[in-house]
Amino acid sequence: MDIFTGTTVGTSWRRAVISVDQFSRGDINEIFDLADRLANGRTTPLGGKIIANVFYEPSTRTSSSFFSAMTRLGGSVIPINEVNYSSVTKGESLEDTIRTLENYCDLVVLRHFENDATERAMEVSKIPIINAGNGSGEHPTQALLDLYTIKKEHGGVDDLTISLMGDLKFGRTVHSLTKLLRMYDCRLQFVAPNQLAMPAEYIWPADKIYQDLNEVIDSSDVLYVTRVQKERMQGSEDFDFSYAVTTHHMKKAKNDMVLMHPLPRVGEIATELDSDPRAAYFRQMKYGLHVRMALLYAMIGNV
Ligand code: NCD
């Protein structure tokens, strides 16, 4: 088995999924075709394989969907969802934790609060790593499942107007999704207060920037909402900012608008909207299971 040497760009996503920058449109089509096939199948091609879920930050959906994906494919999971009960509390470094786990499993799914964590893990690891969220950096598997959701719900991505609203500064899901959407011919609209605005590096000249949902609600084919990432704010940045999509907004939205959220929501989408057929955030989770099955199979199915 070869050992990782390069940086993110140039590292095959089959060896380590660090950033959405690693995927081409062809790769994405391949993963989505695989997701379609595995969603409908009853095969267990990862029988005998083991992954470790190593989460230094809380998670419900990402950790349990990887757990479910692996189990559905016939494999097993070492769940270290609460690193406080592992040797991390004894002061063990991330590098040593990874070097330990590579003896016991075939792939590590890693969520960490530091932005450079996945690359550090990749540098020491002989087995594939999947970035399940690195600080305020990226969340590439979430972005893939978000894109898959848009394709499933709308039949494609080209020509759509996609509005991203919420904490665009610290939200890693919107960072990864924005980069991934650049591969398609769609229009992006960013809605956030100044303090939570999308960082300049993610903005392209044709993008539209707003502060109020009312300005974009009627033109959006997709509205992707995120929560304020309070845990990433320090001192002066910590302020009260509330926004919510309500039935009032949905009356002005297109009949086929797709309302998405990576979840957890903490008030950004009123629960009255859950029965609206345009609310796709629960379906989004199911799509995510299939995309994660595809990634696991593509990365360790044939090695
Ligand atoms: C997201 C995350 O962890 O970045 N959650 C998830 O994986 N679905 C979004 C969030 O926590 O706000």
Tab-separated table of C-alpha atoms and ligand atoms in Angstrom:
chain	number	residue	atom	x	y	z
A	1	MET	CA	0.000	0.000	0.000
A	2	ASP	CA	1.423	3.380	-0.913
A	3	ILE	CA	2.010	6.062	1.671
A	4	PHE	CA	0.631	9.586	1.288
A	5	THR	CA	3.237	12.075	0.238
A	6	GLY	CA	1.598	15.009	-1.495
A	7	THR	CA	-0.655	17.807	-0.350
A	8	THR	CA	-4.403	17.851	-0.867
A	9	VAL	CA	-4.263	18.796	-4.509
A	10	GLY	CA	-2.658	15.844	-6.207
A	11	THR	CA	-3.818	13.389	-3.571
A	12	SER	CA	-6.360	10.998	-5.016
A	13	TRP	CA	-9.672	11.187	-3.181
A	14	ARG	CA	-9.606	7.389	-3.077
A	15	ARG	CA	-6.672	7.664	-0.677
A	16	ALA	CA	-7.876	10.636	1.356
A	17	VAL	CA	-10.938	12.846	0.979
A	18	ILE	CA	-9.684	16.169	2.320
A	19	SER	CA	-11.330	18.822	0.151
A	20	VAL	CA	-13.868	19.017	-2.654
A	21	ASP	CA	-11.010	20.427	-4.770
A	22	GLN	CA	-9.947	16.833	-5.348
A	23	PHE	CA	-13.068	15.891	-7.339
A	24	SER	CA	-13.644	16.314	-11.051
A	25	ARG	CA	-17.103	16.254	-12.608
A	26	GLY	CA	-16.305	12.760	-13.834
A	27	ASP	CA	-15.433	11.616	-10.291
A	28	ILE	CA	-18.684	13.071	-9.019
A	29	ASN	CA	-20.742	11.323	-11.693
A	30	GLU	CA	-19.011	8.077	-10.828
A	31	ILE	CA	-19.748	8.477	-7.102
A	32	PHE	CA	-23.378	9.412	-7.767
A	33	ASP	CA	-23.908	6.466	-10.146
A	34	LEU	CA	-22.481	4.210	-7.469
A	35	ALA	CA	-24.760	5.826	-4.865
A	36	ASP	CA	-27.785	5.112	-7.081
A	37	ARG	CA	-26.749	1.490	-7.507
A	38	LEU	CA	-25.915	0.861	-3.847
A	39	ALA	CA	-29.151	2.544	-2.687
A	40	ASN	CA	-31.162	-0.035	-4.574
A	41	GLY	CA	-28.965	-3.032	-3.925
A	42	ARG	CA	-28.817	-5.638	-1.222
A	43	THR	CA	-25.137	-6.479	-1.538
A	44	THR	CA	-22.537	-6.499	1.228
A	45	PRO	CA	-19.286	-5.900	-0.659
A	46	LEU	CA	-17.398	-4.550	2.374
A	47	GLY	CA	-17.804	-7.729	4.439
A	48	GLY	CA	-14.702	-8.183	6.603
A	49	LYS	CA	-13.672	-4.508	6.331
A	50	ILE	CA	-13.554	-2.166	9.313
A	51	ILE	CA	-13.628	1.623	9.556
A	52	ALA	CA	-13.039	3.847	12.598
A	53	ASN	CA	-15.256	6.866	13.252
A	54	VAL	CA	-13.055	9.332	15.133
A	55	PHE	CA	-14.993	12.427	16.175
A	56	TYR	CA	-13.347	15.197	18.200
A	57	GLU	CA	-16.515	17.283	17.790
A	58	PRO	CA	-20.185	16.373	18.300
A	59	SER	CA	-22.042	14.649	15.499
A	60	THR	CA	-25.342	12.894	14.991
A	61	ARG	CA	-25.866	12.591	11.236
A	62	THR	CA	-22.324	12.301	9.947
A	63	SER	CA	-21.156	9.671	12.414
A	64	SER	CA	-24.330	7.606	12.336
A	65	SER	CA	-24.661	7.775	8.552
A	66	PHE	CA	-21.103	6.520	8.096
A	67	PHE	CA	-21.881	3.820	10.679
A	68	SER	CA	-25.044	2.845	8.853
A	69	ALA	CA	-23.392	3.030	5.414
A	70	MET	CA	-20.562	0.742	6.489
A	71	THR	CA	-22.897	-1.716	8.214
A	72	ARG	CA	-25.265	-1.822	5.232
A	73	LEU	CA	-22.304	-2.709	3.028
A	74	GLY	CA	-21.459	-5.612	5.323
A	75	GLY	CA	-18.544	-4.012	7.200
A	76	SER	CA	-17.953	-3.025	10.804
A	77	VAL	CA	-17.220	0.214	12.643
A	78	ILE	CA	-15.006	1.157	15.592
A	79	PRO	CA	-16.965	4.121	16.976
A	80	ILE	CA	-14.805	6.660	18.797
A	81	ASN	CA	-17.504	9.283	18.757
A	82	GLU	CA	-16.616	10.643	22.119
A	83	VAL	CA	-12.857	11.008	22.155
A	84	ASN	CA	-13.074	12.024	25.809
A	85	TYR	CA	-13.359	8.340	26.605
A	86	SER	CA	-10.308	7.474	24.515
A	87	SER	CA	-6.597	8.022	25.109
A	88	VAL	CA	-7.009	11.563	23.774
A	89	THR	CA	-7.821	12.608	27.366
A	90	LYS	CA	-4.453	11.147	28.402
A	91	GLY	CA	-2.812	13.601	26.027
A	92	GLU	CA	-2.397	11.388	22.988
A	93	SER	CA	-1.683	13.290	19.782
A	94	LEU	CA	-3.879	13.028	16.699
A	95	GLU	CA	-0.932	11.487	14.851
A	96	ASP	CA	-0.503	8.707	17.427
A	97	THR	CA	-4.240	8.028	17.468
A	98	ILE	CA	-4.183	7.590	13.683
A	99	ARG	CA	-1.053	5.401	13.775
A	100	THR	CA	-2.823	3.226	16.330
A	101	LEU	CA	-6.050	2.870	14.393
A	102	GLU	CA	-4.353	1.979	11.129
A	103	ASN	CA	-3.434	-1.338	12.757
A	104	TYR	CA	-7.047	-2.135	13.437
A	105	CYS	CA	-9.032	-0.845	10.506
A	106	ASP	CA	-9.088	-0.073	6.775
A	107	LEU	CA	-10.178	3.592	6.806
A	108	VAL	CA	-10.608	6.434	9.295
A	109	VAL	CA	-13.490	8.931	9.210
A	110	LEU	CA	-12.186	11.977	11.076
A	111	ARG	CA	-13.936	15.063	12.431
A	112	HIS	CA	-11.731	17.581	14.207
A	113	PHE	CA	-11.970	21.162	15.433
A	114	GLU	CA	-8.686	22.213	13.811
A	115	ASN	CA	-8.585	23.136	10.124
A	116	ASP	CA	-5.309	21.306	9.423
A	117	ALA	CA	-6.313	18.071	11.192
A	118	THR	CA	-7.165	15.950	8.173
A	119	GLU	CA	-3.956	16.836	6.370
A	120	ARG	CA	-1.948	16.042	9.514
A	121	ALA	CA	-3.722	12.701	9.775
A	122	MET	CA	-3.145	11.981	6.097
A	123	GLU	CA	0.563	12.659	6.387
A	124	VAL	CA	1.062	9.879	8.940
A	125	SER	CA	-1.592	7.429	7.804
A	126	LYS	CA	-1.101	4.326	5.694
A	127	ILE	CA	-4.860	3.859	5.365
A	128	PRO	CA	-7.421	6.151	3.694
A	129	ILE	CA	-8.865	9.083	5.640
A	130	ILE	CA	-12.184	10.848	5.123
A	131	ASN	CA	-12.573	14.420	6.333
A	132	ALA	CA	-15.889	14.553	8.200
A	133	GLY	CA	-15.409	18.247	9.037
A	134	ASN	CA	-12.193	20.117	9.831
A	135	GLY	CA	-12.923	23.189	11.972
A	136	SER	CA	-14.351	25.988	9.851
A	137	GLY	CA	-12.583	24.567	6.783
A	138	GLU	CA	-14.461	21.972	4.786
A	139	HIS	CA	-17.020	19.203	4.985
A	140	PRO	CA	-16.540	17.509	1.617
A	141	THR	CA	-18.836	14.516	2.093
A	142	GLN	CA	-21.650	16.826	3.183
A	143	ALA	CA	-21.127	18.913	0.038
A	144	LEU	CA	-21.281	15.791	-2.121
A	145	LEU	CA	-24.540	14.723	-0.522
A	146	ASP	CA	-25.901	18.269	-0.860
A	147	LEU	CA	-25.062	18.262	-4.557
A	148	TYR	CA	-26.588	14.795	-4.949
A	149	THR	CA	-29.731	16.091	-3.237
A	150	ILE	CA	-29.975	19.035	-5.662
A	151	LYS	CA	-29.506	16.688	-8.629
A	152	LYS	CA	-32.116	14.264	-7.337
A	153	GLU	CA	-34.665	16.940	-6.487
A	154	HIS	CA	-34.185	19.170	-9.535
A	155	GLY	CA	-32.859	16.660	-12.071
A	156	GLY	CA	-29.652	18.668	-12.550
A	157	VAL	CA	-27.678	21.665	-11.339
A	158	ASP	CA	-27.006	23.730	-14.468
A	159	ASP	CA	-29.139	26.877	-14.849
A	160	LEU	CA	-30.338	26.844	-11.231
A	161	THR	CA	-30.259	29.850	-8.901
A	162	ILE	CA	-28.930	28.613	-5.577
A	163	SER	CA	-29.112	30.780	-2.448
A	164	LEU	CA	-26.987	29.989	0.583
A	165	MET	CA	-28.117	31.672	3.795
A	166	GLY	CA	-26.789	31.778	7.341
A	167	ASP	CA	-23.321	31.603	8.836
A	168	LEU	CA	-21.308	31.691	5.633
A	169	LYS	CA	-18.158	32.754	7.488
A	170	PHE	CA	-17.670	29.778	9.784
A	171	GLY	CA	-19.934	27.211	8.111
A	172	ARG	CA	-17.784	24.518	6.560
A	173	THR	CA	-20.690	22.953	4.670
A	174	VAL	CA	-21.283	26.126	2.653
A	175	HIS	CA	-17.563	26.482	1.947
A	176	SER	CA	-17.337	23.015	0.432
A	177	LEU	CA	-20.672	23.296	-1.375
A	178	THR	CA	-19.774	26.665	-2.925
A	179	LYS	CA	-16.535	25.243	-4.330
A	180	LEU	CA	-18.293	22.168	-5.661
A	181	LEU	CA	-21.026	24.225	-7.370
A	182	ARG	CA	-18.334	26.143	-9.301
A	183	MET	CA	-18.085	23.087	-11.545
A	184	TYR	CA	-21.638	23.702	-12.754
A	185	ASP	CA	-23.329	26.475	-14.649
A	186	CYS	CA	-25.491	27.805	-11.803
A	187	ARG	CA	-25.979	31.222	-10.178
A	188	LEU	CA	-24.983	31.684	-6.528
A	189	GLN	CA	-26.585	34.136	-4.088
A	190	PHE	CA	-25.169	34.584	-0.583
A	191	VAL	CA	-27.420	35.855	2.207
A	192	ALA	CA	-25.783	36.726	5.537
A	193	PRO	CA	-25.269	39.642	7.896
A	194	ASN	CA	-21.934	41.417	7.469
A	195	GLN	CA	-20.444	39.691	10.495
A	196	LEU	CA	-21.135	36.263	9.005
A	197	ALA	CA	-20.450	37.064	5.345
A	198	MET	CA	-18.886	34.551	2.981
A	199	PRO	CA	-15.064	34.937	3.063
A	200	ALA	CA	-13.720	36.719	-0.028
A	201	GLU	CA	-11.792	33.674	-1.236
A	202	TYR	CA	-15.067	31.861	-1.980
A	203	ILE	CA	-16.764	34.722	-3.846
A	204	TRP	CA	-16.740	35.066	-7.631
A	205	PRO	CA	-17.596	38.311	-9.456
A	206	ALA	CA	-20.930	37.042	-10.791
A	207	ASP	CA	-22.196	36.055	-7.325
A	208	LYS	CA	-24.876	38.190	-5.687
A	209	ILE	CA	-24.579	39.238	-2.061
A	210	TYR	CA	-27.591	40.027	0.130
A	211	GLN	CA	-28.455	40.480	3.778
A	212	ASP	CA	-32.165	39.759	3.687
A	213	LEU	CA	-33.928	36.552	2.671
A	214	ASN	CA	-36.844	38.561	1.253
A	215	GLU	CA	-34.550	39.741	-1.532
A	216	VAL	CA	-33.824	36.223	-2.829
A	217	ILE	CA	-36.786	34.079	-1.848
A	218	ASP	CA	-38.741	34.420	-5.101
A	219	SER	CA	-35.760	33.869	-7.413
A	220	SER	CA	-34.261	30.815	-5.676
A	221	ASP	CA	-34.467	27.287	-7.067
A	222	VAL	CA	-32.592	26.049	-4.003
A	223	LEU	CA	-32.459	27.703	-0.590
A	224	TYR	CA	-29.694	26.187	1.568
A	225	VAL	CA	-29.885	27.352	5.180
A	226	THR	CA	-27.288	26.915	7.936
A	227	ARG	CA	-27.154	27.655	11.650
A	228	VAL	CA	-24.844	30.142	13.336
A	229	GLN	CA	-21.652	28.276	14.272
A	230	LYS	CA	-21.498	29.721	17.789
A	231	GLU	CA	-18.813	27.278	18.875
A	232	ARG	CA	-16.362	28.830	16.396
A	233	MET	CA	-16.826	32.400	17.610
A	234	GLN	CA	-14.711	34.100	20.198
A	235	GLY	CA	-15.512	37.137	22.332
A	236	SER	CA	-16.500	40.103	20.217
A	237	GLU	CA	-17.865	37.947	17.407
A	238	ASP	CA	-20.340	36.352	19.757
A	239	PHE	CA	-23.538	38.257	19.100
A	240	ASP	CA	-27.190	37.443	18.804
A	241	PHE	CA	-28.220	36.936	15.235
A	242	SER	CA	-31.490	35.310	14.432
A	243	TYR	CA	-33.151	34.536	11.117
A	244	ALA	CA	-35.731	32.023	10.085
A	245	VAL	CA	-37.509	30.751	7.022
A	246	THR	CA	-41.226	30.913	7.710
A	247	THR	CA	-44.496	30.090	5.970
A	248	HIS	CA	-44.583	33.768	4.984
A	249	HIS	CA	-41.372	33.303	2.962
A	250	MET	CA	-42.508	29.987	1.501
A	251	LYS	CA	-45.624	31.658	0.066
A	252	LYS	CA	-43.318	33.824	-2.047
A	253	ALA	CA	-41.009	30.959	-3.032
A	254	LYS	CA	-41.205	29.016	-6.288
A	255	ASN	CA	-43.463	25.946	-6.293
A	256	ASP	CA	-40.483	23.715	-6.946
A	257	MET	CA	-37.954	25.456	-4.725
A	258	VAL	CA	-35.892	22.965	-2.726
A	259	LEU	CA	-35.333	23.937	0.906
A	260	MET	CA	-32.193	22.349	2.352
A	261	HIS	CA	-30.287	22.412	5.640
A	262	PRO	CA	-27.310	20.251	6.694
A	263	LEU	CA	-28.842	20.138	10.204
A	264	PRO	CA	-28.863	20.555	13.137
A	265	ARG	CA	-31.304	23.453	12.889
A	266	VAL	CA	-31.691	25.714	15.860
A	267	GLY	CA	-34.595	27.850	14.777
A	268	GLU	CA	-33.601	28.774	11.196
A	269	ILE	CA	-36.430	26.745	9.674
A	270	ALA	CA	-39.825	26.813	11.356
A	271	THR	CA	-41.101	23.301	12.098
A	272	GLU	CA	-44.415	24.220	10.382
A	273	LEU	CA	-42.477	23.880	7.127
A	274	ASP	CA	-41.598	20.225	7.679
A	275	SER	CA	-44.763	19.057	5.909
A	276	ASP	CA	-44.162	21.360	2.915
A	277	PRO	CA	-43.113	19.110	0.002
A	278	ARG	CA	-40.356	21.623	-0.792
A	279	ALA	CA	-38.685	20.934	2.557
A	280	ALA	CA	-35.944	18.502	1.544
A	281	TYR	CA	-33.797	18.393	4.674
A	282	PHE	CA	-35.038	15.003	5.838
A	283	ARG	CA	-34.681	13.495	2.358
A	284	GLN	CA	-31.210	15.082	2.235
A	285	MET	CA	-30.106	12.773	5.077
A	286	LYS	CA	-31.221	9.666	3.200
A	287	TYR	CA	-29.360	10.800	0.092
A	288	GLY	CA	-26.325	11.275	2.353
A	289	LEU	CA	-26.413	7.667	3.448
A	290	HIS	CA	-26.228	6.541	-0.179
A	291	VAL	CA	-23.403	8.943	-1.058
A	292	ARG	CA	-21.380	7.783	1.956
A	293	MET	CA	-21.967	4.146	0.975
A	294	ALA	CA	-20.603	5.009	-2.464
A	295	LEU	CA	-17.523	6.741	-1.056
A	296	LEU	CA	-16.690	3.871	1.291
A	297	TYR	CA	-17.126	1.335	-1.474
A	298	ALA	CA	-15.044	3.365	-3.929
A	299	MET	CA	-12.247	3.838	-1.391
A	300	ILE	CA	-11.906	0.406	0.181
A	301	GLY	CA	-14.099	-1.892	-1.905
A	302	ASN	CA	-11.373	-3.119	-4.167
A	303	VAL	CA	-8.261	-3.006	-1.989
B	1	NCD	C1	-22.721	20.348	9.885
B	1	NCD	C2	-21.290	20.389	10.395
B	1	NCD	O1	-20.913	19.584	11.251
B	1	NCD	O2	-20.556	21.215	9.868
B	1	NCD	N1	-23.444	19.244	10.394
B	1	NCD	C3	-23.499	18.095	9.660
B	1	NCD	O3	-22.509	17.438	9.470
B	1	NCD	N2	-24.673	17.772	9.101
B	1	NCD	C4	-23.462	21.620	10.064
B	1	NCD	C5	-23.528	22.229	11.427
B	1	NCD	O4	-23.058	21.683	12.416
B	1	NCD	O5	-24.101	23.324	11.501
